[in-house]
Structure formats: C-alpha cells, structure tokens
Amino acid sequence: MHTCETLIIGAGLTGLSCAFHLGRDHLLVEKENEPGGLVRTRRRPTDPEARARCGEFLCDGTGHWLHLRTPEMRALVERLLPGQLIEHERRAVIHLAGAFTPYPFQANTYGLPREIVLDCLLGLIRARHPEDFGLQPPADPPRHFRESLERLFGAGICRHFMVPYNEKLLGVPLEEISPTYAERFIPRPSLEDVVKGALGFSRESLGYNAKFVYPRAGGIGALSRALADALPQPPRYNAEVRSVHLRTKTARVTVRNPSVTANASTTATSEQVVRFERLVNTMSLPEFVARIEDAPENLRAAAARLRATTVHYFDVGVRGPGDAASQYHWIYFPEPQFVFYRVGSYSAVHADAAPPGCRSYYVEMSGGDARALLGQPEALRTRVLDDLRRARVLGPNDEVLFMELCRIPNAYVIFDAHYESARREVIETLAAHGVHSCGRWGGWNYGGMEDALLEGRAAAAVLRETA
Ligand SMILES: Cc1cc2nc3c(=O)[nH]c(=O)nc-3n(C[C@H](O)[C@H](O)[C@H](O)COP(=O)(O)OP(=O)(O)OC[C@H]3O[C@@H](n4cnc5c(N)ncnc54)[C@H](O)[C@@H]3O)c2cc1C
C-alpha cells in the first residue's frame, strides 16, 4: 500500500495548481497519459497517415483563451511561459438575420434589420425606465434567468439573442435556470452604449474577454505542460482512481503501463491501494460521489440532483481561400436554423495552428437540432458543413481536410432550483470527511482557466492551514 499525506485526483489546471502551491508530500494522479484535462492540445487529424497527407493542425478542447484578471495569476502564467504569451484583441461576432454584428450583441445592433434594432432599443428602454411607458417597476426579485435577462436587457434583446442563444447552449428552458447564473460573464452596457451601438458608434471592447492571451507555440496545452513541469514531483499518469473509501481513507487506483515493442503495443494494468490523510478531488462531482464506496445516503441523494449539459464539437481542418466570415475568432449563432451555437477558429487566433494555406475551426453543439442528429453522425456532418457554408465560414472553393467529433461531458453545469442546496450538501458532506472538492467540475461550478488556477491555490492554502 502506498501512503501519502495528500492525494490529488486529476492533473487538470485545478489539480496541477493545487500540487504546485502545496509543494510538498502529495500524490497527484491523472487517468490520462498527459496533464491538462480539458486544457490540452491535440495534433489533428488524429490518424498519422491523414496527418502526413494534409499537414499537422493543433486543436485545443474548443476555444481556450486566457482571460487573466488577477495580477497574481498573470504573474504565475508569465513565469510559467516566459516571453511566450501573445495578447489578442477579440474579433467576435453574432450571426443574425444574415448579418454579422460585433459581440456583445446588446451594445452592437447596428447593421441588423431596422425592425430588430427598434425592438431591441425600445425593449431595453422599457425595461430600464418602465414608468415612461406607464408601467410599474417590478417589486419582486427575478424568479429565473430568463426574467433576469429580460429585466436587464428588455424583451427585444432577449427575443433575438439572449434567450435563443442560451437555450441552444444549455439545452434547457431558461425558466429552469437560477436568476444569478453567469453574472460575471455577461456584459451590462449602459443605455448610452446601447444607443450608440444601435447607431453605429460601436464600443466593441466591452465585457470580460475583450482581450485575451494565448501561448506563442504549442497551443493552450503549453500552459498545462509548463505547470506540470514546475511541480516538485511529476504527476502519476495513466492512474485512475476507481473507488474511494472515506472511513479508511483509502483509494483504489488502476495503473496502466503501456509498452510498445517493434511488433506490438500492449497495456498491462495493475491495481494499487493508496492511503491518504487528505483528499483533493477535481473530477466531476457526481462521478466522484458514485465512486465512494461508503457514501452516506444524503450524499448520494444530493449528488443525484446535480445536472449538466454535454457539448459535442467538431474539430475541422480546411484548405482554401475562405469566405466573408472565415477570419473571426469566434461567432455566436442564436438562430435555430444553424445546428451549432458557436463556431470558433484556432488558426484565426494563432496562424501556426494550421499548415500554410489552411484554417481550423471548432464547431460547438448542444441543444436544438443537434440533439436529434447526434445519433446520425453522417447526417450531422452534412448539416454542419451546409450550415458553415451558409454562414460563409467556409467558402465554395474550400476543401475540407478532416472533421473529428469530440464530446465534453458535463460541459455546462445547470444552475437550476436544486443547484445551490444540492451542491452545498455534497461539498459540505465531503469536507466533513476530509475531502476538498474543487475546480470547474470538482466544485460543480462555472469558471475559466484562471478560476481553476485560483481554486487549486485556495485548496492548497486550506490544506496548509489544517495540517
Ligand atoms: C466548452 C468550454 C470552453 C471553455 N473555454 C474556456 C476559455 O476560453 N477560457 C477559459 O479560461 N476557460 C475556458 N473553459 C473552462 C476550462 O476548461 C476549465 O476552467 C478548466 O479546464 C477546469 O480545469 P479542472 O482542472 O478543474 O478540470 P479538468 O480540466 O476536467 O481536469 C480534471 C482532470 O481529472 C482527471 N480525472 C478525471 N477522473 C479521474 C480519475 N478517476 N482518476 C484520475 N484522474 C481523473 C481528468 O482526466 C482531468 O485531467 C471552457 C470550458 C468549456 C467546457
């Protein structure tokens, strides 16, 4: 039996940051053969022969752009990737009624059909100054996310963008979502900005992601690798926690030992028991609870109430001249006639992500028509390509080199009526058993890479204080 003071499950950014800031007796186990979790970069096409034919593309797990708001995390990332960060100004748009309008939609309606602009402007003015329209301001707080959005932005902006886009992304009606969902991530322009944006005096640089940074080489995975390399002891890769026993403070870990010889590649597996004093979990919370052998009934019941939506995306490689919308960093698609909710381009941000003369995209799908088509991969591919051409992301002379379909389980946690109480019950019950569960999925939350780094650091601080 292996013993350690702290066992950390998962070498994504949260687990890596926790190990980095803890800096002493810990065992960091990762089921994959490399660090990073969702913050990894893959060579595409996956098939080496296809790669030899069409050249090597670098694809992240959909767009992963770094927004660093705290000086400490900026300093950490700069230390990990010295001289390697390039700052980019967002080129993001919304595609609506055949037009492209800059993000954020609420402050950039200029160029859309006049009826839509009028609907958006009047809706916002009515929501912000109801008395001018003979209406009473609402007395009660909003009941759900849809009502929050309507009060903030008015009926028009919600009808044309906020509601259809978020419902396509989350795959559930917004009446099911809590009123405070994603507050930090939604830009709230002043009435002045909205009016200026409707008349073409646009201020595009609104919102938390107006600028972002990205590594000069190696994709976003360079960050995870640099953090893993900075650890006092490397993570244990190919090591999956199968089960945890809270009372005996033990975990059963399956270790894969792949070996490649001239004739064959084989994988031997062995099982190890790890005895720990403290446990940090960063794998998905419901999945983790399901692996606890002696989970109390309240824990299982609360975990069963946690919901999330799954995102599917295509990595797409293309050769050719492109079309009007080929060079945006990312595009939002609220309308149901487009099967995806967002399309982004790795190579528009970083040209080295694709070979010369080529471009690369990630095409994200969740609710709407995508759901029904997921069981029919060929029909889905055809529909995606048709829609990309209709949106002028792909041009008539582009040659599609590859399309690879990937899945992100639990991509977006559903902040429904049960969310707060169920999550609290799970996190607090685990904490009472010496388990600290954190990160986007371990903490069952909505946050970016910087949040993962911060949460890992906070977990290390808690462990140090309670040592
Ligand atoms: C669609 C999408 C787009 C995003 N875009 C951005 C963006 O542009 N900018 C941004 O800042 N953030 C973005 N994010 C958020 C970012 O991906 C997360 O904040 C970050 O990946 C969280 O890291 P983590 O370590 O908490 O989780 P993970 O990355 O999931 O790491 C968990 C690790 O645990 C491992 N693991 C799981 N089970 C076990 C087990 N049983 N035993 C051992 N190991 C295990 C996994 O393999 C994984 O490596 C995006 C997220 C999504 C879903």
CSV table of N, CA and C in Angstrom, one decimal, residues 23 36 73 77 81 90 116 137 140 151 172 177 226 277 281-282 290 325 336 351-352 379 383 388 440:
chain,number,residue,atom,x,y,z
A,23,GLY,N,3.3,22.0,-2.9
A,23,GLY,CA,4.7,21.9,-2.9
A,23,GLY,C,5.3,20.8,-2.0
A,36,GLY,N,-3.4,18.3,-18.0
A,36,GLY,CA,-4.2,19.4,-18.6
A,36,GLY,C,-5.7,19.2,-18.6
A,73,MET,N,-2.2,35.7,-10.8
A,73,MET,CA,-2.3,34.6,-11.8
A,73,MET,C,-1.6,35.0,-13.1
A,77,VAL,N,1.3,32.8,-14.7
A,77,VAL,CA,1.3,32.3,-16.1
A,77,VAL,C,2.5,32.9,-16.8
A,81,LEU,N,5.4,30.6,-18.6
A,81,LEU,CA,5.6,30.7,-20.1
A,81,LEU,C,6.3,32.0,-20.4
A,90,ARG,N,-10.1,40.6,-29.1
A,90,ARG,CA,-11.2,39.8,-29.6
A,90,ARG,C,-11.8,40.2,-30.9
A,116,ILE,N,-35.5,44.8,-36.0
A,116,ILE,CA,-34.8,44.2,-34.9
A,116,ILE,C,-34.1,45.2,-34.0
A,137,PRO,N,-42.2,49.5,-12.0
A,137,PRO,CA,-41.0,48.7,-11.9
A,137,PRO,C,-41.3,47.4,-11.1
A,140,ASP,N,-40.7,42.4,-7.1
A,140,ASP,CA,-40.0,41.2,-6.6
A,140,ASP,C,-38.8,41.0,-7.4
A,151,ARG,N,-35.2,41.7,-17.5
A,151,ARG,CA,-35.1,43.0,-16.7
A,151,ARG,C,-33.9,43.8,-17.1
A,172,VAL,N,-31.7,23.7,-22.1
A,172,VAL,CA,-32.9,23.6,-21.3
A,172,VAL,C,-33.6,25.0,-21.3
A,177,ILE,N,-33.4,28.0,-15.0
A,177,ILE,CA,-32.0,28.4,-14.5
A,177,ILE,C,-32.2,29.5,-13.5
A,226,ALA,N,3.7,23.3,-18.9
A,226,ALA,CA,4.6,24.1,-18.1
A,226,ALA,C,4.4,24.0,-16.6
A,277,GLU,N,-4.1,11.0,4.0
A,277,GLU,CA,-4.7,11.7,5.1
A,277,GLU,C,-5.7,12.7,4.7
A,281,ASN,N,-10.3,16.5,-4.6
A,281,ASN,CA,-10.9,15.9,-5.8
A,281,ASN,C,-11.1,17.0,-6.8
A,282,THR,N,-10.8,16.7,-8.1
A,282,THR,CA,-11.1,17.7,-9.2
A,282,THR,C,-11.9,17.0,-10.3
A,290,ALA,N,-20.2,8.8,-7.0
A,290,ALA,CA,-20.6,7.5,-7.4
A,290,ALA,C,-19.4,6.5,-7.1
A,325,ALA,N,-16.7,35.2,-43.5
A,325,ALA,CA,-16.7,35.1,-42.1
A,325,ALA,C,-15.5,34.1,-41.6
A,336,PRO,N,-32.2,29.0,-34.7
A,336,PRO,CA,-32.3,27.5,-34.8
A,336,PRO,C,-32.0,26.9,-36.1
A,351,ALA,N,-1.9,31.6,-36.2
A,351,ALA,CA,-1.8,31.1,-37.6
A,351,ALA,C,-1.0,29.7,-37.6
A,352,ASP,N,-0.1,29.5,-36.6
A,352,ASP,CA,0.6,28.3,-36.6
A,352,ASP,C,-0.2,27.0,-36.2
A,379,ALA,N,-25.3,12.4,-41.1
A,379,ALA,CA,-26.3,13.5,-41.3
A,379,ALA,C,-25.8,14.7,-40.6
A,383,ARG,N,-25.0,18.3,-42.3
A,383,ARG,CA,-25.7,19.5,-41.8
A,383,ARG,C,-24.7,20.6,-41.4
A,388,LEU,N,-22.1,25.7,-42.2
A,388,LEU,CA,-20.9,26.6,-42.2
A,388,LEU,C,-20.8,27.3,-43.6
A,440,ARG,N,-13.7,23.4,-11.8
A,440,ARG,CA,-15.0,23.7,-12.5
A,440,ARG,C,-15.9,22.5,-12.3
